[in-house]
Coordinates of C-alpha atoms in Angstrom, one line a residue:
X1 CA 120.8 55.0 51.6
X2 CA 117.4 52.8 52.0
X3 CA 116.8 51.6 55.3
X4 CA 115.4 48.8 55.9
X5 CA 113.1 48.9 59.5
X6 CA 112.0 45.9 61.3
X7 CA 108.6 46.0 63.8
X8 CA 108.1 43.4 66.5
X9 CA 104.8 42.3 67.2
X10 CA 103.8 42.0 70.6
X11 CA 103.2 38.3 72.6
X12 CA 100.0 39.1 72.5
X13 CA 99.2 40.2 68.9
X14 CA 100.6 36.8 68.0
X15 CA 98.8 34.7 69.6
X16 CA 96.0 36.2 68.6
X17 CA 97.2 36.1 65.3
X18 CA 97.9 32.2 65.0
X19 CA 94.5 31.5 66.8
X20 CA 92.9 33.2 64.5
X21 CA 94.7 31.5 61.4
X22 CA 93.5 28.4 63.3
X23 CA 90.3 28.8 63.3
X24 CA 90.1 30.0 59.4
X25 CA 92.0 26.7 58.5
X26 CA 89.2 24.6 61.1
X27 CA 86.5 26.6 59.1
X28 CA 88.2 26.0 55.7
X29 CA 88.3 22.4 56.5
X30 CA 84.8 22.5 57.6
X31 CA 83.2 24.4 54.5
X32 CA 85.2 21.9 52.4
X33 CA 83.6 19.0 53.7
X34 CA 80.8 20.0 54.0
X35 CA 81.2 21.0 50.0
X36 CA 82.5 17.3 49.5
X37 CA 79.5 15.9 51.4
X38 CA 76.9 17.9 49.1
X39 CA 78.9 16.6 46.1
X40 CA 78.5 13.0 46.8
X41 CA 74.7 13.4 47.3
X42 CA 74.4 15.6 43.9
X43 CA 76.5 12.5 42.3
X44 CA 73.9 9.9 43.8
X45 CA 70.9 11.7 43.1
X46 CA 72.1 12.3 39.5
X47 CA 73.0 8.5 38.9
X48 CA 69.5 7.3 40.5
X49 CA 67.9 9.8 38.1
X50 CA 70.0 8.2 35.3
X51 CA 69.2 4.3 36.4
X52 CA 65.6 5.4 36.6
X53 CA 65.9 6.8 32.9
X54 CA 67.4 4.1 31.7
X55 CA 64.7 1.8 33.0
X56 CA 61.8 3.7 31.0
X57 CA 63.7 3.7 27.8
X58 CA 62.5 1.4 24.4
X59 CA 64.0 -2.0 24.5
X60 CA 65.7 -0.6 21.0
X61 CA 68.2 0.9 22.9
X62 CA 69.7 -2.1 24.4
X63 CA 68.6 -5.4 23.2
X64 CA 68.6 -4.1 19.8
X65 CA 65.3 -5.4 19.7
X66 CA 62.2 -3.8 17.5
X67 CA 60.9 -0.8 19.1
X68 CA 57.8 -2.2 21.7
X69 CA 54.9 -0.8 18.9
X70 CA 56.6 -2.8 16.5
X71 CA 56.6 -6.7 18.0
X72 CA 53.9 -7.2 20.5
X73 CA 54.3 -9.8 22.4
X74 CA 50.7 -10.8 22.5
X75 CA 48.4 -13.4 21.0
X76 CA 48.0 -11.8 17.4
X77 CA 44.5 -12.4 17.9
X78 CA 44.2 -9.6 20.8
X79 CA 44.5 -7.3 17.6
X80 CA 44.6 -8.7 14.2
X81 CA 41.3 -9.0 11.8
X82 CA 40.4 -12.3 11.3
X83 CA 40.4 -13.5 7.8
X84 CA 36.9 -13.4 6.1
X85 CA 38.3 -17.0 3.8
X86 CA 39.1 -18.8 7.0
X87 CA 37.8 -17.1 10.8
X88 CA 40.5 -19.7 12.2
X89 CA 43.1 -17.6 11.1
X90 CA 43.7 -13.2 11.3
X91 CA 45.5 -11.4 8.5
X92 CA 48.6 -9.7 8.9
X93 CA 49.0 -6.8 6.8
X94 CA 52.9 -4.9 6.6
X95 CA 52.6 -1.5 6.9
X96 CA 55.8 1.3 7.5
X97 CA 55.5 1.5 10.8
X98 CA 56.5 -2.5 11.0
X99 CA 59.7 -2.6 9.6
X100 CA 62.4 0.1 8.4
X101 CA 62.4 -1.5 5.0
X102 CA 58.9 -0.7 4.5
X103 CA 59.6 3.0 6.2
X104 CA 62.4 3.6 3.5
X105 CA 60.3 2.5 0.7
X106 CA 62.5 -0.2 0.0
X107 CA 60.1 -3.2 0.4
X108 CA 56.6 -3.8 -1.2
X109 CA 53.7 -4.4 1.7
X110 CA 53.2 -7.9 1.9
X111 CA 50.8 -9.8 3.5
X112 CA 49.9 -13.4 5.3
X113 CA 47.4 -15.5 7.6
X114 CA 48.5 -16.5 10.8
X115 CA 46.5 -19.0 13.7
X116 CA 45.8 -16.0 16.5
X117 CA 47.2 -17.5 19.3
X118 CA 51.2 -17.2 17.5
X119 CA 52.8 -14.2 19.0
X120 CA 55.1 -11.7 16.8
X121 CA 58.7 -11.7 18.4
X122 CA 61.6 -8.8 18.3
X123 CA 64.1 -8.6 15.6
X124 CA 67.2 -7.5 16.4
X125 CA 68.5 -4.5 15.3
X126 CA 72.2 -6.3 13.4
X127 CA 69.2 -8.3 12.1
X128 CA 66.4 -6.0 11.0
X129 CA 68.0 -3.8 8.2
X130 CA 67.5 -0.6 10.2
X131 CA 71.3 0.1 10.2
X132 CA 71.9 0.1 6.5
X133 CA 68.2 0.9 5.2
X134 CA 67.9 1.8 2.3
X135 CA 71.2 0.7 0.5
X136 CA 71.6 -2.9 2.5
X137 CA 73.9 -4.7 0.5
X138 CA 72.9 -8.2 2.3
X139 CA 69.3 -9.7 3.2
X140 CA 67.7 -9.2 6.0
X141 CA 64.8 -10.3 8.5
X142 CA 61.4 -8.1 8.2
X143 CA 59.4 -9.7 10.6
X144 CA 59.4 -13.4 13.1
X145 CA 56.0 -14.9 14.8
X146 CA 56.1 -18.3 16.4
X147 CA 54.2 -20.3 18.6
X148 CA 55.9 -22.8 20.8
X149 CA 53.7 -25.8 19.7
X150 CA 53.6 -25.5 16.1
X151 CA 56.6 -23.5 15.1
X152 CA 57.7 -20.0 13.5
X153 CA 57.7 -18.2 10.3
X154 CA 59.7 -15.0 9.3
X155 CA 59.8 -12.7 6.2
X156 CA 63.5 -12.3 4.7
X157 CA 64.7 -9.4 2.3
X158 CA 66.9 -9.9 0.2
X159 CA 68.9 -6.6 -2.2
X160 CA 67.7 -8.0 -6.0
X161 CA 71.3 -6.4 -6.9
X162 CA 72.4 -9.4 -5.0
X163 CA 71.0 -11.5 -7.1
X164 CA 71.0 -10.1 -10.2
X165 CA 72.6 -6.9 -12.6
X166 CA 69.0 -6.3 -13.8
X167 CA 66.9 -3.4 -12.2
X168 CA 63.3 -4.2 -11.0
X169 CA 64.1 -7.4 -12.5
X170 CA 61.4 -10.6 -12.2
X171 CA 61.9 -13.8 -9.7
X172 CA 61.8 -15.9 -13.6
X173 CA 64.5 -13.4 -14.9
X174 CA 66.8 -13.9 -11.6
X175 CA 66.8 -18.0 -12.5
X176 CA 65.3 -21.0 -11.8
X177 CA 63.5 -22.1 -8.7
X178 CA 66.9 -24.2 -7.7
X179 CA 69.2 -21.6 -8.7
X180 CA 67.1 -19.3 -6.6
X181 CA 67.9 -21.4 -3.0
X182 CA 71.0 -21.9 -3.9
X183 CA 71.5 -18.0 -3.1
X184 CA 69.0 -18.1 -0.2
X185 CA 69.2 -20.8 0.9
X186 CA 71.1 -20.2 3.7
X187 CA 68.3 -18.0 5.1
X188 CA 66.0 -20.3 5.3
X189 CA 67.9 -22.9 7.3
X190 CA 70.1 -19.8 9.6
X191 CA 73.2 -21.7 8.8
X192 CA 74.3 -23.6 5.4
X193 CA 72.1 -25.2 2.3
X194 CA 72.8 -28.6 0.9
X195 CA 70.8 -29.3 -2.8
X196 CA 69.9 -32.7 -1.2
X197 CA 67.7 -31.2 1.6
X198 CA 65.7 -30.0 -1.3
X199 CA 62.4 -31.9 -1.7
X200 CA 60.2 -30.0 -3.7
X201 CA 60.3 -27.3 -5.7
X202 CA 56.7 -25.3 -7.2
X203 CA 55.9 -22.0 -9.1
X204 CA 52.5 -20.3 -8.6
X205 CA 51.4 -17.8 -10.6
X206 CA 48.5 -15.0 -8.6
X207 CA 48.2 -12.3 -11.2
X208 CA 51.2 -10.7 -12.3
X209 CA 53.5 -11.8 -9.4
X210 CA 55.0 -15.4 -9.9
X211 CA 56.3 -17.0 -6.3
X212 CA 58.4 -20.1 -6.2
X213 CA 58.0 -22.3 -3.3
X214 CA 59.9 -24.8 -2.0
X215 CA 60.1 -27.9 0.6
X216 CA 63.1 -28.5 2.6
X217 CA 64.1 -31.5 4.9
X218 CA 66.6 -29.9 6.8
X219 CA 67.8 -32.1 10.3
X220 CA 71.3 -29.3 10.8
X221 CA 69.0 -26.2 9.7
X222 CA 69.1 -23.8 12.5
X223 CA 65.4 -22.5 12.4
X224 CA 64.2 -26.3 12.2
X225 CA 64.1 -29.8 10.8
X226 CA 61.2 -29.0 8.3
X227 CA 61.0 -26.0 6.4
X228 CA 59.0 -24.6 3.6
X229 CA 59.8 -21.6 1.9
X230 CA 58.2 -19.1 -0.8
X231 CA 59.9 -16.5 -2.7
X232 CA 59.0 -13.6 -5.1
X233 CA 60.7 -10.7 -6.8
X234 CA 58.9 -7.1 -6.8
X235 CA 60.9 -3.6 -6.8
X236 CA 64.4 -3.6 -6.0
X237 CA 63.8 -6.8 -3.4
X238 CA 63.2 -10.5 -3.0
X239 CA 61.1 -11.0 -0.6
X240 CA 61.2 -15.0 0.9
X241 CA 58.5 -15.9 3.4
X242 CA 60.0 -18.8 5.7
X243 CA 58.0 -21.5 8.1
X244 CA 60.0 -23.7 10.2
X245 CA 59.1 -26.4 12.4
X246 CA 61.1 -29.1 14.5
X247 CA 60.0 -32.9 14.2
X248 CA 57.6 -32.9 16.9
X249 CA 55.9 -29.1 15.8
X250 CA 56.0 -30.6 11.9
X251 CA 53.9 -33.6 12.9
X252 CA 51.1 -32.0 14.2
X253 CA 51.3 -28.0 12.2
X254 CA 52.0 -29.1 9.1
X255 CA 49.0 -27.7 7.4
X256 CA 49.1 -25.1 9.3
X257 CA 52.1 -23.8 8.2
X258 CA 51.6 -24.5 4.2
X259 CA 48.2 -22.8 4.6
X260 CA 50.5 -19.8 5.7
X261 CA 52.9 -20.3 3.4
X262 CA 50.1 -20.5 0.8
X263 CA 48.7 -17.3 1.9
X264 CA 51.4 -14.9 1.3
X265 CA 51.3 -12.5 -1.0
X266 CA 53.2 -8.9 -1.8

């Protein structure tokens, strides 16, 4: 039969025994602080790494804004040609790397005089097209410059299937100049359109493109109390080139803004 043996440890063995486990635990507790402590500054260091990242990314990825090489927030005269008709005014010329309309090939380049001391300002991303480009099935804003003293303009997009069932389809074979701001109209004021704000309605023919332009009296318009507005059709877009002042901007830009408005051109 199996015997089962028992062994006594000495007084001494086990005191030496339990100091020992003592001084393990002390040193466990010890290593693991000291593990915790070196953890805390790794987590620290990493998120003031992260913060600093943050800080040197584009605007894009917050504000939603266009990326910085895209809205420069400078007099456009710091890096726009003048225009050889009028010096008192530089051209701006669209190009791909504006928009991301123009970068998907789903807008023709346009083009239009500005004064050089009007700045171009962000559009925001919900605003700019970038998120549906190129199938958007709703307009959208291609570019905004404004100067505090005599107003702001802004080129709109608008899908032509919107507008009509016809591909490639002309601005005369979408309708009429009213029946046209009745659709847009909206866009041009940044809130609602009523027919009676209408004051003036135009077609101008340059070429093969024909543009219908329009003056608006608009005192619950978002964008302004004065606007005038001039729309073509080309590809699979309408594109409608916006200039909006308040009463005391309108009083003193006013020709200013319809030379603008005059000037653009896809």
């Amino acid at each position: 039969m199996a015997s089962a043996s028992l062994t006594l440890l000495s007084p001494l063995f086990s005191t030496t025994w339990k100091s020992s486990l003592k001084l393990r635990r002390i040193s466990n507790a010890n290593h693991a602080s000291m593990q915790e402590n070196l953890d805390s500054k790794r987590r620290v260091q990493r998120r003031e790494i992260f913060i600093k990242g943050l800080t040197m990314l584009p605007a894009v990825v917050f504000g939603g804004g266009a990326p910085i090489g895209e809205a420069r927030e400078v007099e456009v005269g710091s890096y726009l040609p003048p225009s050889a008709a009028d010096p008192s005014f530089v051209v701006f010329k669209a190009s791909p790397k504006d928009t991301p309309a123009l970068r998907a090939g789903n807008v023709q380049p346009y083009q239009f005089l500005i004064p050089p001391t009007w700045k171009q300002t962000r559009v925001a991303n919900i605003l700019s097209g970038n998120y549906c480009q190129p199938k958007c099935a709703e307009p959208w804003v291609e570019v905004k410059f404004e100067d505090e003293k005599q107003g702001k303009v802004q080129v709109v997009a608008s899908p032509l299937i919107r507008l009509t069932n016809k591909p490639n389809a002309s601005i005369e074979e979408i309708g009429n100049p009213e029946k046209l701001i009745a659709s847009l109209g909206p866009f041009v004021t940044g809130n609602s359109y009523d027919p009676d704000e209408l004051l003036q309605t135009s077609v101008e023919k340059r070429g093969q493109q024909t543009y219908y332009k329009y003056v608006l009296e608009t005192p619950f318009a978002l964008t302004g109390s004065h606007n005038l507005a001039k729309a073509t059709a080309k590809g699979s877009t309408v594109i409608l080139f916006v200039a909006s002042a308040n009463d005391k901007q309108w009083s003193t830009s006013q020709e200013t803004l319809r030379a603008m408005l005059d000037s653009f051109q896809v």
